[in-house]
Coordinates of N, CA and C in Angstrom, one line a residue:
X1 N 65.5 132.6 165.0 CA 65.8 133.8 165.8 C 64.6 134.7 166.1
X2 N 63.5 134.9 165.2 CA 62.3 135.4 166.0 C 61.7 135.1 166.6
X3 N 61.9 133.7 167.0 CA 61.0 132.9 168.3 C 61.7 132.1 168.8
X4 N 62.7 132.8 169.8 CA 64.2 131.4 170.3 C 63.7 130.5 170.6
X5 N 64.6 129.6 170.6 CA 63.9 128.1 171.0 C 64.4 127.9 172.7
X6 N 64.0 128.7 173.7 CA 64.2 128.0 174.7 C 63.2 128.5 175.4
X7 N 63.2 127.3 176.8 CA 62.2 127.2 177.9 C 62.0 128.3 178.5
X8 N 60.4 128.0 178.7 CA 59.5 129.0 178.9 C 60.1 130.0 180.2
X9 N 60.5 129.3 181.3 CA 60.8 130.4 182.3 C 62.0 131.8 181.4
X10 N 62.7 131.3 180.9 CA 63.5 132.8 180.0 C 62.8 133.2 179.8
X11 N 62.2 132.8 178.3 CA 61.4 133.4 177.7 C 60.2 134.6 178.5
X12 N 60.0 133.9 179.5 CA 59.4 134.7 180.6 C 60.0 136.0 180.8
X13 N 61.5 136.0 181.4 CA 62.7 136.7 181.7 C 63.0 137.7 181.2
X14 N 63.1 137.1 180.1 CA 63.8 138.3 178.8 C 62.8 139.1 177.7
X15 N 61.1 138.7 178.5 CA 60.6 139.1 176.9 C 60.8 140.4 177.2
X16 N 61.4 141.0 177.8 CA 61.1 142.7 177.0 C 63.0 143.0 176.9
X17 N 63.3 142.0 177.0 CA 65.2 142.3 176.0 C 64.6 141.6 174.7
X18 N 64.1 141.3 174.3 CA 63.9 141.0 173.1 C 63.6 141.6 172.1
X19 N 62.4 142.9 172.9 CA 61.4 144.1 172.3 C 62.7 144.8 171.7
X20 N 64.4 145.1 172.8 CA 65.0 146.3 172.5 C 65.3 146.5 170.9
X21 N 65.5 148.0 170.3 CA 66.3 148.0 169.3 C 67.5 147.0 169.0
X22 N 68.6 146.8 170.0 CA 69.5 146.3 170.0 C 69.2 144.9 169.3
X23 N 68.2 144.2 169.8 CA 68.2 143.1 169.5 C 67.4 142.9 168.5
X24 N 66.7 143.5 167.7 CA 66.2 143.9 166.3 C 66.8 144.1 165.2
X25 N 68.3 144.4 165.7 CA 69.5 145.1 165.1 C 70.4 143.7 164.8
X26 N 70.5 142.8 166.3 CA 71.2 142.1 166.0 C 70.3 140.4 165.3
X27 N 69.0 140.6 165.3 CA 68.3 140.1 164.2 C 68.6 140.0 163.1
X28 N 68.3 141.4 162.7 CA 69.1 141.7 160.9 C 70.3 141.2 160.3
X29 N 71.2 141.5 161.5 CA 72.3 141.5 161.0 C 72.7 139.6 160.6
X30 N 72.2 139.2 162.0 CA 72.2 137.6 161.6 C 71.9 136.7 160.1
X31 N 70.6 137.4 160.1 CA 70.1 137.3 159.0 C 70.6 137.0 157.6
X32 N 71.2 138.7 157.5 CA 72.0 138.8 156.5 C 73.8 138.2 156.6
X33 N 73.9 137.7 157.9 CA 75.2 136.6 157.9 C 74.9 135.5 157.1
X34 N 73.7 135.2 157.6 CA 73.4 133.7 157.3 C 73.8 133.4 155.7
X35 N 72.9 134.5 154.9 CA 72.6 134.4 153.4 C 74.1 134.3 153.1
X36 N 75.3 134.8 153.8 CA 76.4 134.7 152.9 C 77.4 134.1 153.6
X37 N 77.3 133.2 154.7 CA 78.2 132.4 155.4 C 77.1 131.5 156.0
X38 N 78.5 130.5 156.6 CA 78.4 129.2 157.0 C 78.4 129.8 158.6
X39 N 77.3 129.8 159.8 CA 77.7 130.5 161.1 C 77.2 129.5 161.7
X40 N 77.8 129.2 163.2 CA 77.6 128.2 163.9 C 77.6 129.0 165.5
X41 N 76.2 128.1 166.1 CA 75.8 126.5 166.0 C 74.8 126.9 164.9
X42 N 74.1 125.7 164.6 CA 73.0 125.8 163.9 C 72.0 126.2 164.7
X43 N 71.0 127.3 163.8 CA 69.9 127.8 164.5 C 69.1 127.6 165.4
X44 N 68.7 126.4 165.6 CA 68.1 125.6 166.7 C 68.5 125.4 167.8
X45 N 69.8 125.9 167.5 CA 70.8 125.9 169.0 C 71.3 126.9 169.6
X46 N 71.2 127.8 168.7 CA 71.9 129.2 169.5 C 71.6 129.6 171.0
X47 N 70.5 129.1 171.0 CA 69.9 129.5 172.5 C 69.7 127.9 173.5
X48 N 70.8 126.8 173.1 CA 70.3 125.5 173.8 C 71.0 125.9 175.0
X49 N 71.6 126.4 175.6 CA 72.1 127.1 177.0 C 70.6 127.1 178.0
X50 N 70.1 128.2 177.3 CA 69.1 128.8 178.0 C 67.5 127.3 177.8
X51 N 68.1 126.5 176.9 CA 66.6 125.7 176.5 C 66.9 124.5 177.6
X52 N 68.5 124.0 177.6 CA 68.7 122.8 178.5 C 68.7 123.2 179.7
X53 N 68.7 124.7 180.6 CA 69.3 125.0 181.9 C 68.0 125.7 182.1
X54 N 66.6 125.8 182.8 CA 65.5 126.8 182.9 C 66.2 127.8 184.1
X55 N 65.6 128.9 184.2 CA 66.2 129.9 184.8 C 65.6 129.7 186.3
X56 N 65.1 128.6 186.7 CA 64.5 128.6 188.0 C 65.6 127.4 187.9
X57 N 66.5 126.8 187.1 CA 66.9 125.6 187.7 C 68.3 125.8 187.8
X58 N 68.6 126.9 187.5 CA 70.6 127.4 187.3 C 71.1 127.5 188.7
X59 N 72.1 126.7 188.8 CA 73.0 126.4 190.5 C 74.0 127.2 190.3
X60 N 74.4 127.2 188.7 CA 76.1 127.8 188.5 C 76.1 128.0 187.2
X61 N 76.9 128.8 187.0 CA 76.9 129.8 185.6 C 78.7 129.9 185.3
X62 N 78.7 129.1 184.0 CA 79.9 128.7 183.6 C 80.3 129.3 182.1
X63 N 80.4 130.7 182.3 CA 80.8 131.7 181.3 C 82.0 131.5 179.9
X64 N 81.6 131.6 179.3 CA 82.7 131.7 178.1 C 82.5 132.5 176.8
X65 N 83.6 132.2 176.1 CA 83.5 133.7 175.2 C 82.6 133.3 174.1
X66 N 83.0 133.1 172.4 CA 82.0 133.3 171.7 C 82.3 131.5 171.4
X67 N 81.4 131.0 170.7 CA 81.0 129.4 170.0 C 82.6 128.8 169.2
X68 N 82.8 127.3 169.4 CA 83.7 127.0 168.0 C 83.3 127.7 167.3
X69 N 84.2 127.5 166.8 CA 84.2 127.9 164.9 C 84.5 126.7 164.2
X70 N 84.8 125.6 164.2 CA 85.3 124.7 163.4 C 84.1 124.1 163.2
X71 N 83.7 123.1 162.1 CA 82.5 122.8 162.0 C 82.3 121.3 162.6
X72 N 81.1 121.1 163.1 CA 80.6 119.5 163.6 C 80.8 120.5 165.3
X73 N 81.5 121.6 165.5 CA 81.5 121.6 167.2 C 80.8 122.3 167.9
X74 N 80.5 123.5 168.2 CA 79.6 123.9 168.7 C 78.4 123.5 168.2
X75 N 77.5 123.8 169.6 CA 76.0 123.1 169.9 C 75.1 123.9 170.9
X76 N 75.9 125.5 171.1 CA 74.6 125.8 172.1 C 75.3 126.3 173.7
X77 N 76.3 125.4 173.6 CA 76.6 125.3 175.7 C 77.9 125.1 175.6
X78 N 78.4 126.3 175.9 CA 80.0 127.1 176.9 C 80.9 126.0 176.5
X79 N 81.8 125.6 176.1 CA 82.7 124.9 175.7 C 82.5 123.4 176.0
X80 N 81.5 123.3 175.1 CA 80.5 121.3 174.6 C 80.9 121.3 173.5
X81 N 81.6 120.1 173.2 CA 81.1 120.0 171.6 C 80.0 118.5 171.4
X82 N 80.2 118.4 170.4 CA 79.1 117.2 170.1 C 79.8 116.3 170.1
X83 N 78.6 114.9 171.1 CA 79.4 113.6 171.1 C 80.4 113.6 169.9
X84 N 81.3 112.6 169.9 CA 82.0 111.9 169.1 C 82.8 113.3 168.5
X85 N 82.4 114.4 168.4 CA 83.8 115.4 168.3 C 85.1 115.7 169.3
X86 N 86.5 115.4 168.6 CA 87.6 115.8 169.3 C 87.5 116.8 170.1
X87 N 88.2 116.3 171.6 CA 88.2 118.0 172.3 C 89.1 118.6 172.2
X88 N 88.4 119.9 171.9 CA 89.1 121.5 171.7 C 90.1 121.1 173.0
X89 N 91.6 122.2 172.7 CA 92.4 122.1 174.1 C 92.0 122.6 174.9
X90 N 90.6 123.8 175.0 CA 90.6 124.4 176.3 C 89.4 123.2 177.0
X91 N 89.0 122.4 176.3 CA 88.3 121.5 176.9 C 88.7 120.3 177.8
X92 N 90.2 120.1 177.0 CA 90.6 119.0 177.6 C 91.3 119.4 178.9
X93 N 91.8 121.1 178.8 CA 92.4 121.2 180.0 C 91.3 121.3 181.2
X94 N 90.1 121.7 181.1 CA 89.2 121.7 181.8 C 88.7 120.4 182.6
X95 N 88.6 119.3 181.2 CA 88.4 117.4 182.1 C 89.5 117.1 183.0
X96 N 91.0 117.4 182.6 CA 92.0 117.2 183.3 C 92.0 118.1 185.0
X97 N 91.3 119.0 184.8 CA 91.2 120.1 186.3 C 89.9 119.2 186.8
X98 N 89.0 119.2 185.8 CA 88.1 118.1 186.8 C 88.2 116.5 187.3
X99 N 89.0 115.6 187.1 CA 89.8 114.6 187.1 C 90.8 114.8 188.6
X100 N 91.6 115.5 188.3 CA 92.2 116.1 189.5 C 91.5 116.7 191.2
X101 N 90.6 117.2 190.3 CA 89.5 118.1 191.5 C 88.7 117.0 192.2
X102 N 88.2 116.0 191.3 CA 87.1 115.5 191.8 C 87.5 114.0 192.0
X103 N 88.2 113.9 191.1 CA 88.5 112.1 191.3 C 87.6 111.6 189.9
X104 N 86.5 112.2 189.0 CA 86.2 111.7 188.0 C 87.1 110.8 187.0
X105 N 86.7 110.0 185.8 CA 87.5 109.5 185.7 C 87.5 110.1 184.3
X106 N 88.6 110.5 183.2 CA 88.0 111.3 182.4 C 87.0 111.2 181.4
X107 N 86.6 112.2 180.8 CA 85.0 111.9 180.0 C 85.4 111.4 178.7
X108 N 84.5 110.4 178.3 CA 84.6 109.8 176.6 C 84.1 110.8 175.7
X109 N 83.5 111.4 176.6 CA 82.4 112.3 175.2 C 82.8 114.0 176.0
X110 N 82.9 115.1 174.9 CA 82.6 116.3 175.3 C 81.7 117.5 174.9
X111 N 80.4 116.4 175.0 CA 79.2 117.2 175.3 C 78.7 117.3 176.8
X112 N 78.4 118.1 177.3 CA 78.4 118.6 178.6 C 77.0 118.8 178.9
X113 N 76.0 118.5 178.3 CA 74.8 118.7 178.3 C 74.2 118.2 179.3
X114 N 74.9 117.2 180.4 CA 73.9 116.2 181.4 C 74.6 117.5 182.5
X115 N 75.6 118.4 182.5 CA 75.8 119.2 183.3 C 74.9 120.8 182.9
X116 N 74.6 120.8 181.9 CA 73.5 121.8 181.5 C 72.2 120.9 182.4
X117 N 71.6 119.8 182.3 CA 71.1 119.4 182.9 C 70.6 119.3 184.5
X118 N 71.8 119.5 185.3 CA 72.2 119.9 186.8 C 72.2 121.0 187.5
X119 N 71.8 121.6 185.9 CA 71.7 123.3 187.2 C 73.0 124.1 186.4
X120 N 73.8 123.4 185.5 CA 74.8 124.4 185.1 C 75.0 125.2 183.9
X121 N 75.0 126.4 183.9 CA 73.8 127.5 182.8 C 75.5 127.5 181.8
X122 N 75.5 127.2 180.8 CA 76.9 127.2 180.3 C 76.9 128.6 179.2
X123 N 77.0 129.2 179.7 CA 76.6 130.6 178.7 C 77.9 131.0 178.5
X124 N 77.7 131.1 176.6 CA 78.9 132.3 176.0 C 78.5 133.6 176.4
X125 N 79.4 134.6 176.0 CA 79.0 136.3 175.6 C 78.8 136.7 174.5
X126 N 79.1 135.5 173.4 CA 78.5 136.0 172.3 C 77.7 134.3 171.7
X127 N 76.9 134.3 171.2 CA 76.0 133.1 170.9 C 76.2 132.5 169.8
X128 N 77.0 133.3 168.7 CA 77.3 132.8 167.0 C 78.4 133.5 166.7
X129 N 78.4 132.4 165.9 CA 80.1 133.3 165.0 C 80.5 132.6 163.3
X130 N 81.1 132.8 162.7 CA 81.2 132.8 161.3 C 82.1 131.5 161.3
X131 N 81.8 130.6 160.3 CA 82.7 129.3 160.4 C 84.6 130.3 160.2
X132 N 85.1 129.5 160.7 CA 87.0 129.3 160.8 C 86.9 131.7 161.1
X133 N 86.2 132.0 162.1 CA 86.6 132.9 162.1 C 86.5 133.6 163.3
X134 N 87.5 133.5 164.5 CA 87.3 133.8 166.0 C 86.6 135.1 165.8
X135 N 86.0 135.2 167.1 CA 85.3 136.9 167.0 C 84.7 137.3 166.5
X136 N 84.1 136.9 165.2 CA 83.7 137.5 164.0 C 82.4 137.9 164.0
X137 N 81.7 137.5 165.6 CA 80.3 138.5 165.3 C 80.2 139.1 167.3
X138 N 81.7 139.1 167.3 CA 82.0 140.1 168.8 C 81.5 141.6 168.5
X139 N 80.6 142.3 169.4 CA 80.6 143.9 169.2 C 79.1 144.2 168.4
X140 N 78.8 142.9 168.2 CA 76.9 143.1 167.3 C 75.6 142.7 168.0
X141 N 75.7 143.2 169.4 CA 74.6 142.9 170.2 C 74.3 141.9 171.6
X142 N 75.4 140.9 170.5 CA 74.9 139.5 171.7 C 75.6 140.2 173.1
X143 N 76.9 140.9 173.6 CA 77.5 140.8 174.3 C 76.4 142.2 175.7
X144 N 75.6 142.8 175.2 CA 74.2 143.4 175.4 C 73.5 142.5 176.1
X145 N 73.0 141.3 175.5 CA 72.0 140.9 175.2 C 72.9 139.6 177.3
X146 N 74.3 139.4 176.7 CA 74.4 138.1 177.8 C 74.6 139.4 178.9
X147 N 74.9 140.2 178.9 CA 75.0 141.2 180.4 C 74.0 141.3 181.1
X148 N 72.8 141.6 180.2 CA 71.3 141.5 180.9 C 71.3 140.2 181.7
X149 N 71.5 139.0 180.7 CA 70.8 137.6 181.4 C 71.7 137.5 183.0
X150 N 73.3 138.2 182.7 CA 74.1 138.0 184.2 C 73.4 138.5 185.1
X151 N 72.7 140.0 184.7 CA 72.1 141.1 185.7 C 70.7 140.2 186.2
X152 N 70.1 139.6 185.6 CA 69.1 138.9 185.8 C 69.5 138.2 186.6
X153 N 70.0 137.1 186.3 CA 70.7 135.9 187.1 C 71.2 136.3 188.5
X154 N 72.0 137.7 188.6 CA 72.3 138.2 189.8 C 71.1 138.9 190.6
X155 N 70.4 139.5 189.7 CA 69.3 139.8 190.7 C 68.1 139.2 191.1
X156 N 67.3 138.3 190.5 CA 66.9 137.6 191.0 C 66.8 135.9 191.4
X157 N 68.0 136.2 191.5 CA 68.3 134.7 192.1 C 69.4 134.7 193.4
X158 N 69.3 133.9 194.2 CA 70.5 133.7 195.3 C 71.5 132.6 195.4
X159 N 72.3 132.5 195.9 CA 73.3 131.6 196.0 C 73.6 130.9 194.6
X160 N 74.1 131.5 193.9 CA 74.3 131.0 192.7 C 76.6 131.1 192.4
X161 N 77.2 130.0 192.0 CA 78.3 130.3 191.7 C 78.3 130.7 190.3
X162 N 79.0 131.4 190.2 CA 79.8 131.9 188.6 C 81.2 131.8 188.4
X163 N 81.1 131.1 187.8 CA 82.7 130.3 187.2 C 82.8 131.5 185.8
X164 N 84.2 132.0 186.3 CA 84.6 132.9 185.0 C 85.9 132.8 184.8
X165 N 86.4 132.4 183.7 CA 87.7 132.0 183.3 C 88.4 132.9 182.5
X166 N 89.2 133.5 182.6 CA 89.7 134.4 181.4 C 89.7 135.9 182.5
X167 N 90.4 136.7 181.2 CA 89.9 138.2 181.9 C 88.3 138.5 181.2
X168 N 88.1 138.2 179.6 CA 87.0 139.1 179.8 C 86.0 138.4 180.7
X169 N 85.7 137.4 181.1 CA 84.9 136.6 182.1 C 84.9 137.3 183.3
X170 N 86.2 137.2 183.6 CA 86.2 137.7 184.6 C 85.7 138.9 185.4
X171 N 85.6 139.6 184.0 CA 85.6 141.2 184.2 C 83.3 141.7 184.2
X172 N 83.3 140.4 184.2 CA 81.5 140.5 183.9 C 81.4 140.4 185.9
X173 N 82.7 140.3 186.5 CA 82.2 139.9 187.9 C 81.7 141.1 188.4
X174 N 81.8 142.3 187.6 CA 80.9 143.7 188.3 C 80.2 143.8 188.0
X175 N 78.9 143.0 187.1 CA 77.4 142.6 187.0 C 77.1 141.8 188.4
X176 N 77.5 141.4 188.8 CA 77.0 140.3 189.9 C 77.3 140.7 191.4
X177 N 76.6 140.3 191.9 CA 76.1 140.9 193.7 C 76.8 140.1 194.2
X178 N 78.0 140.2 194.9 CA 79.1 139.4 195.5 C 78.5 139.0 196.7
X179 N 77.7 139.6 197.3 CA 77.1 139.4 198.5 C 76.0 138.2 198.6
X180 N 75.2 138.3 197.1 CA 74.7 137.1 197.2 C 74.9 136.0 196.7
X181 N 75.9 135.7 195.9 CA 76.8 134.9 194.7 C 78.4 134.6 195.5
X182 N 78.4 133.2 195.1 CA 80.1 133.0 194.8 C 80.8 133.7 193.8
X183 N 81.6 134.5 193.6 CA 81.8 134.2 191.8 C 83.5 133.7 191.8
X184 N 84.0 132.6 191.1 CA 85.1 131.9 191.6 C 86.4 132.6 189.5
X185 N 86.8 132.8 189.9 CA 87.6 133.5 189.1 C 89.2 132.6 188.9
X186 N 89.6 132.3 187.8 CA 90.9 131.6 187.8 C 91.1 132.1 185.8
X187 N 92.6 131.6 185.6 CA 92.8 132.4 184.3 C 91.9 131.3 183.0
X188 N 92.0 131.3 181.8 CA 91.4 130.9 181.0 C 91.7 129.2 181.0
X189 N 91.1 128.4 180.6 CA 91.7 126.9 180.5 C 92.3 127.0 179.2
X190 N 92.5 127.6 178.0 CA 93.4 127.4 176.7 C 95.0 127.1 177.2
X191 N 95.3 126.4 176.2 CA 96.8 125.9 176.9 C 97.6 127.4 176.6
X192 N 97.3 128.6 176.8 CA 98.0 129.8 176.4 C 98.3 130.2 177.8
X193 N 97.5 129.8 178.7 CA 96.5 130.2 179.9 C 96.8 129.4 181.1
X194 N 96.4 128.1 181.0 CA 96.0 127.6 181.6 C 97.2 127.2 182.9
X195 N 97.9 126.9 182.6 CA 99.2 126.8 183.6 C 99.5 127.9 184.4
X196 N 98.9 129.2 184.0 CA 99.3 130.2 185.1 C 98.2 130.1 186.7
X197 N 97.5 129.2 186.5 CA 96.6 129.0 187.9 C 95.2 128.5 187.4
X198 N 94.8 127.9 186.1 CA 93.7 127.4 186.1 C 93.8 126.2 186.6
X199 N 95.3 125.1 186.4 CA 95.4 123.9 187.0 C 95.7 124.4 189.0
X200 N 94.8 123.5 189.4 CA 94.6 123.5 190.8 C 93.9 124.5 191.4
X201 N 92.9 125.2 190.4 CA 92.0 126.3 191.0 C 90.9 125.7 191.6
X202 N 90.6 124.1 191.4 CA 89.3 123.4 192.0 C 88.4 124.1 191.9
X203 N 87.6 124.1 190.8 CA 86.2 125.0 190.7 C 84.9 124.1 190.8
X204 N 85.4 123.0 190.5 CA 84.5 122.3 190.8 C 84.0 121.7 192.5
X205 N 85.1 121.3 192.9 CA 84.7 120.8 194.6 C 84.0 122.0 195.3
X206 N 85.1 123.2 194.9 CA 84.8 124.8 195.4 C 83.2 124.8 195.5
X207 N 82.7 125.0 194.1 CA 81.0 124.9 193.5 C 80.0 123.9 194.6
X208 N 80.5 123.0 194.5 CA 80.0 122.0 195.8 C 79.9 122.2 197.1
X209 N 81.4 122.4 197.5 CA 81.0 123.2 198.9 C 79.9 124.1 199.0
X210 N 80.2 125.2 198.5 CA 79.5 126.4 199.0 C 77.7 125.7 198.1
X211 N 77.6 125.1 197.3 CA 76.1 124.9 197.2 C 75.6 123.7 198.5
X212 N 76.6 123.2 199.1 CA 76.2 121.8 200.1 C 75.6 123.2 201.6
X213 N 76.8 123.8 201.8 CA 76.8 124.6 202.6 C 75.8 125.6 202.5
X214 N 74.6 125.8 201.5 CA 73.4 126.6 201.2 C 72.3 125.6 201.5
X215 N 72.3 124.1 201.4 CA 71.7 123.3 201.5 C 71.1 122.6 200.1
X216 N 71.7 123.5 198.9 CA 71.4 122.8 198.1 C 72.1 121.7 197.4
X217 N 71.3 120.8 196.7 CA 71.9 119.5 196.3 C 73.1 120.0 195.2
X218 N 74.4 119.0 195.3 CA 75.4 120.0 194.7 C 75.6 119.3 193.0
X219 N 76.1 119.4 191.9 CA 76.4 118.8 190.9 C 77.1 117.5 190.9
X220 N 76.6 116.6 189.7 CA 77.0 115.6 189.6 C 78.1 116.2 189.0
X221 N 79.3 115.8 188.4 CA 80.6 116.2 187.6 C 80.9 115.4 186.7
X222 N 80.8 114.2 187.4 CA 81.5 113.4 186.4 C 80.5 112.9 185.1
X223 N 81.0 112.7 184.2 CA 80.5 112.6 182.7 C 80.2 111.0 182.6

């Protein structure tokens, strides 16, 4: 945590969110999580969002809330888990919207990392959390810390989509410059959710269009 592990263009980005109190605060606090729980992902990963995706290379920004909690799953990037781990349901409803959308065929694995690799910045709002314990480190900085990187992301960059699923996702769409951004909005993929309009919201082809139509090269999708 006092020297994240990700690529240098961030690191660039954010060195003076890092100076803030806030994040000095939410240092400490980590710290002293650590010594008395099990928190996930492991350290080396907290920041693999920002280490697999460089901020010169982000096409689309695919928001989500805080990390699994269960252990072996989170790894760093917006609802991945590690090869050979079962998929979470909001994951599987997600392959099944992209299956549908795209024609892919569905994925064997759900690590999503060759799509962190394409340009797709898979960022939580909160970065860690306490094993079997939702939320549990919501409200201690990180959600500070990802507002900046959206404000960043929206201000110096162009044509970028943002996929935000849910309401609180959704509700980060008043950080972002609509004028220069897609931002494509549909309800959460958890099967609590997901049936009220996440199936057939095509976020994926959607993403493609409007990056074909900018002239940039669009994502691969399929796994």
């Amino acid at each position: 945590m006092i020297n994240p592990k990700m690529e240098e263009s961030w690191r660039e980005v954010l060195f003076d969110e890092f100076q803030k109190p806030y994040f000095e605060e939410l240092k400490k606090f980590l710290v002293e999580e650590k010594q008395r729980h099990t928190i996930y992902p492991h350290g080396s990963n907290i920041f693999a969002a920002f280490d697999n995706t460089p901020f010169d290379g982000v096409k689309v920004v695919i928001l989500g809330q805080d990390p699994y909690h269960g252990a072996g799953q989170a790894h760093g990037l917006a609802f991945s888990v590690n090869d050979g781990v079962p998929f979470p349901p909001s994951l599987q409803n997600i392959f099944k919207e992209l299956c549908d959308d795209t024609g892919c065929s569905m994925p064997k694995s759900g690590d999503l990392t060759s799509w962190a690799k394409e340009g797709v910045f898979l960022l939580n709002t909160v970065l860690t959390v306490r094993a079997s314990e939702a939320n549990s480190h919501k409200n201690r900085g990180w959600e500070i810390f990802t507002d900046a990187v959206i404000r960043l992301l929206s201000a110096q960059k162009e044509n970028l989509v943002f996929i935000l699923w849910g309401a609180p996702a959704g509700a980060k769409a008043s950080l972002i410059d609509a004028k220069k951004h897609l931002i494509l909005k549909a309800p959460h993929p958890s099967p609590l959710s997901s049936y009220r309009g996440f199936f057939g919201s095509k976020p994926f082809s959607k993403t493609n269009e409007f990056l074909k139509s900018k002239a940039i090269k669009p994502i691969e999708w399929c796994l």
